[in-house]
Amino acid sequence: MKKRVLFINPGKNDYFTVGRIHMGQTLLGGMLKRQGHEVLVMDYAFLRGLRGNIRVPEIEEVVETFKPDVIGITVFTYVYNECLSMIERISMSTDAPIILGGPHFIMFPGDFGSDTRISYLVRGEAEDVIKDLVVTAKKEKTPVSIDCTLPSPEGIPAVNLDIAYGSEFLSDYQIQLSRGCPFDCTFCNVKMVAGKRVRLRDLSLCVRQIIEAKKRYPNIRTISITDDVPTINKNRFKEFLKMLKNANLDCELTVDNVRADLIDEEMIGLYVSAGGQNICLGVESGHPEVFEMTHKGESLEKIAVAAKLIRKHGLTLGMCFVIGLPGDNLKRHMASLRFAKTLKPDYAFWNMCVPWPFTEVRQWYEKNGTIGELRNFSTLIDPMVNYQSPPAFTAQFPPEDRIKAWLMANMQTYWFDIRSLGKLAREAARYGLYRPLLIFAFGKTLHTIKMRLEFLARNFKQFGLYFTAGKVLRKLRQHARI
């Protein structure tokens, strides 16, 4: 029996914009489409950024016009409240069975277990169960739990962007060359979600999928590699870069989740030649003792060397930190800030520590601190200075000090939007952060100009005048609409 299947990705009510369409839903939806089902993906996180370009219907209108037989919702912990709202709105509009999935249920397997609005709870990667589940799905009195096994690399299909509402405006195409992470970082939950065994996909197939997507969607200008640990096999990643360069797609390339000990000069050179734009290194903490307790298996010295190598090749340098790791406090946080200032990243993510269930950090906090509500917490302050109270703290690093550290770091690495200056000034007065405020106020514009000039110069060198001029014109049109 062929069915009408609606996938929904709720968006967070903040000032972040998302330039990518939810990969998991377009993977699963593509599988169902090939089975003959009619599939629609409504990624509201992505669609928020298109307002002004496209009319985005509310979910009630989508349900009324599409008339789904089955509805799937992806639940991320940081959008928990938005998911609750979406479920309520849908249940008021239709009796179609609702399937919940997503990484939230790995961390919180008991959630929604007695919610009679829900028919199925899917835990884990759903490639091996989705086809049978959709065919047999019916309205259940209480949720039925389904635990998934991890699919083989061959079982990971291509995305189907045709089924996603607004996909004609997509400019950022994401793909995974592998899944899984073998490392044991104490704060990370990836190994619970994707497994410790790295499942390597066929590179030739991945490149063909990228080429096909670019042909079908000429607006795609960025290829994003979103593996859990993309350079785990350095020679393999170098081969991918060579293949992508030979495809001559005239696309920028970005890569998430890079370890400093898994890159080298040859790789960086190939990355640049393939259109590479940035590399963001996971630092976590600049304090030696706090860093050692993360069990990352690399060193701050290697991170510093890698940062200089990235700079040497003219790439945009990013760094990712975590505030409030075991052993951290306000004084030790200053070591992270000094480390960042020394290496001068173009951007930095300052995440607030979340003691996820089943992690070593969770065990540490259970013995040494206080853990509050983790659901709906966003680990980053958004560009307009909206944030929530830290979900965990210790006597040595209380909530007020954590917020102070959070604000201070983001000010001095120019994270906030200049339009937030008034609100930022009030926060600075509240926490006595006058010097960081002055650094931000006087440095933000110069920092932005510097980044944009470097970006354009790199684009001109990589792609030529036509590509670079087109990018400038698109940005001007975007600002004109604003």
Coordinates of C-alpha atoms in Angstrom, one line a residue, residues 91-293:
S91 CA -2.6 16.0 16.9
M92 CA -5.2 18.7 16.7
S93 CA -5.2 18.6 12.9
T94 CA -5.1 14.9 12.1
D95 CA -5.4 11.3 13.4
A96 CA -2.5 10.1 11.3
P97 CA 0.0 8.0 13.3
I98 CA 3.0 10.0 14.5
I99 CA 6.5 8.6 14.5
L100 CA 9.2 10.2 16.6
G101 CA 12.9 9.7 16.0
G102 CA 16.2 11.5 16.3
P103 CA 19.2 11.5 18.6
H104 CA 17.2 12.7 21.6
F105 CA 15.9 9.1 22.2
I106 CA 19.4 7.7 22.6
M107 CA 20.0 10.1 25.5
F108 CA 16.4 10.0 26.9
P109 CA 15.0 6.6 25.9
G110 CA 12.0 7.0 28.2
D111 CA 10.7 10.3 26.9
F112 CA 7.2 10.2 25.3
G113 CA 6.8 6.6 26.4
S114 CA 3.3 7.2 27.7
D115 CA 2.2 10.0 25.3
T116 CA -0.9 8.7 23.6
R117 CA -0.5 11.2 20.8
I118 CA 2.5 9.2 19.6
S119 CA 2.3 5.8 17.9
Y120 CA 6.0 4.9 17.4
L121 CA 9.3 5.8 19.0
V122 CA 12.4 5.0 16.9
R123 CA 15.8 4.8 18.6
G124 CA 18.9 4.9 16.4
E125 CA 19.5 5.1 12.7
A126 CA 16.3 4.1 10.9
E127 CA 17.5 3.1 7.4
D128 CA 16.9 -0.6 8.1
V129 CA 13.3 -0.2 9.6
I130 CA 11.7 2.8 7.9
K131 CA 10.2 1.0 4.8
D132 CA 8.4 -1.7 6.8
L133 CA 7.4 0.7 9.5
V134 CA 5.7 3.1 7.1
V135 CA 3.8 0.3 5.4
T136 CA 2.4 -1.2 8.6
A137 CA 2.0 2.1 10.6
K138 CA -1.3 2.6 12.3
K139 CA -2.6 4.7 15.1
E140 CA -1.5 3.0 18.3
K141 CA -3.1 3.4 21.8
T142 CA 0.4 3.8 23.4
P143 CA 3.8 4.4 21.7
V144 CA 5.5 1.3 20.3
S145 CA 9.3 1.4 20.8
I146 CA 11.6 0.3 18.0
D147 CA 15.3 -0.1 18.6
C148 CA 17.4 0.1 15.4
T149 CA 20.7 -1.6 14.5
L150 CA 23.3 0.5 12.7
P151 CA 23.1 0.2 9.0
S152 CA 26.1 -0.9 6.9
P153 CA 27.9 1.7 4.8
E154 CA 26.1 0.2 1.8
G155 CA 22.8 0.7 3.5
I156 CA 23.2 4.5 3.7
P157 CA 21.4 5.9 0.7
A158 CA 21.7 9.2 -1.2
V159 CA 19.6 12.1 -0.1
N160 CA 16.5 13.1 -2.2
L161 CA 16.2 16.8 -2.2
D162 CA 13.2 16.8 -4.6
I163 CA 10.9 15.9 -1.7
A164 CA 12.0 18.9 0.5
Y165 CA 9.9 22.0 0.4
G166 CA 12.0 25.0 -0.7
S167 CA 14.9 22.8 -1.9
E168 CA 15.2 24.9 -5.1
F169 CA 16.7 27.6 -2.9
L170 CA 19.3 25.2 -1.3
S171 CA 22.9 26.5 -1.6
D172 CA 24.6 24.2 0.9
Y173 CA 24.7 20.4 0.1
Q174 CA 25.8 18.1 3.0
I175 CA 27.0 14.6 2.7
Q176 CA 28.6 12.0 5.0
L177 CA 31.5 10.0 3.8
S178 CA 31.4 7.9 6.9
R179 CA 29.5 7.5 10.2
G180 CA 30.8 6.7 13.7
C181 CA 33.7 7.8 15.9
P182 CA 36.3 5.6 17.7
F183 CA 37.4 8.2 20.3
D184 CA 36.4 8.4 23.9
C185 CA 36.0 12.1 24.6
T186 CA 34.4 12.4 28.0
F187 CA 31.9 15.1 27.1
C188 CA 30.7 13.6 23.8
N189 CA 27.6 11.5 23.0
V190 CA 28.4 10.7 19.3
K191 CA 29.6 7.2 20.0
M192 CA 26.2 6.4 21.6
V193 CA 24.3 7.9 18.6
A194 CA 26.5 6.7 15.7
G195 CA 28.6 3.9 17.2
K196 CA 32.4 3.6 17.8
R197 CA 33.0 1.6 14.6
V198 CA 33.6 3.9 11.7
R199 CA 31.5 2.9 8.7
L200 CA 33.3 4.0 5.5
R201 CA 31.1 4.7 2.5
D202 CA 32.3 4.2 -1.1
L203 CA 34.0 7.4 -2.1
S204 CA 33.2 7.0 -5.8
L205 CA 29.5 6.8 -5.0
C206 CA 29.7 9.8 -2.7
V207 CA 31.3 11.9 -5.4
R208 CA 28.8 10.8 -8.0
Q209 CA 26.0 11.8 -5.6
I210 CA 27.6 15.3 -5.1
I211 CA 27.9 15.7 -8.9
E212 CA 24.3 14.7 -9.5
A213 CA 23.1 17.1 -6.8
K214 CA 25.0 20.0 -8.3
K215 CA 23.5 19.2 -11.8
R216 CA 20.0 19.0 -10.4
Y217 CA 20.3 22.0 -8.1
P218 CA 22.6 24.6 -9.8
N219 CA 22.1 26.9 -6.8
I220 CA 24.3 24.7 -4.7
R221 CA 27.5 26.6 -4.0
T222 CA 28.9 24.8 -0.9
I223 CA 29.6 21.1 -0.3
S224 CA 29.6 20.3 3.5
I225 CA 31.2 17.2 4.8
T226 CA 29.5 16.3 8.1
D227 CA 31.1 13.1 9.2
D228 CA 31.6 12.4 12.9
V229 CA 35.4 12.3 12.3
P230 CA 35.9 12.9 8.5
T231 CA 39.7 12.6 8.5
I232 CA 40.0 9.3 10.5
N233 CA 41.7 7.8 7.5
K234 CA 43.9 10.6 6.2
N235 CA 44.9 8.9 2.9
R236 CA 41.3 8.1 2.2
F237 CA 40.2 11.7 2.8
K238 CA 43.1 12.9 0.5
E239 CA 41.8 10.6 -2.2
F240 CA 38.3 12.2 -1.8
L241 CA 39.7 15.7 -2.2
K242 CA 41.5 14.7 -5.4
M243 CA 38.3 13.2 -6.8
L244 CA 36.3 16.2 -5.8
K245 CA 38.8 18.6 -7.4
N246 CA 38.7 16.6 -10.6
A247 CA 34.9 16.9 -10.7
N248 CA 35.4 20.7 -11.4
L249 CA 32.1 21.7 -9.7
D250 CA 33.1 25.3 -8.8
C251 CA 31.8 24.8 -5.3
E252 CA 33.2 25.8 -2.0
L253 CA 34.0 23.0 0.4
T254 CA 33.6 23.0 4.2
V255 CA 34.3 20.2 6.7
D256 CA 32.9 19.8 10.2
N257 CA 34.4 18.0 13.3
V258 CA 38.2 18.2 12.5
R259 CA 40.8 16.8 14.9
A260 CA 44.2 18.6 14.9
D261 CA 46.1 15.3 15.0
L262 CA 44.4 14.0 11.9
I263 CA 45.4 16.6 9.4
D264 CA 48.8 17.4 7.7
E265 CA 50.2 19.8 5.2
E266 CA 49.5 17.7 2.1
M267 CA 45.9 17.3 3.2
I268 CA 45.4 21.0 3.7
G269 CA 46.9 21.8 0.3
L270 CA 44.5 19.3 -1.4
Y271 CA 41.7 20.7 0.6
V272 CA 42.4 24.3 -0.7
S273 CA 42.7 23.0 -4.2
A274 CA 39.3 21.3 -3.9
G275 CA 37.6 24.5 -2.8
G276 CA 38.2 24.3 0.9
Q277 CA 37.2 27.4 2.9
N278 CA 37.6 26.7 6.6
I279 CA 38.7 24.2 9.2
C280 CA 37.2 24.3 12.7
L281 CA 39.4 22.6 15.3
G282 CA 37.9 21.1 18.5
V283 CA 40.0 22.6 21.3
E284 CA 37.5 22.2 24.2
S285 CA 39.7 23.9 26.8
G286 CA 43.0 25.8 26.8
H287 CA 43.8 24.9 30.4
P288 CA 46.1 21.9 30.4
E289 CA 44.5 20.1 33.4
V290 CA 40.9 20.6 32.1
F291 CA 42.0 19.6 28.6
E292 CA 43.7 16.4 29.9
M293 CA 40.4 15.3 31.6

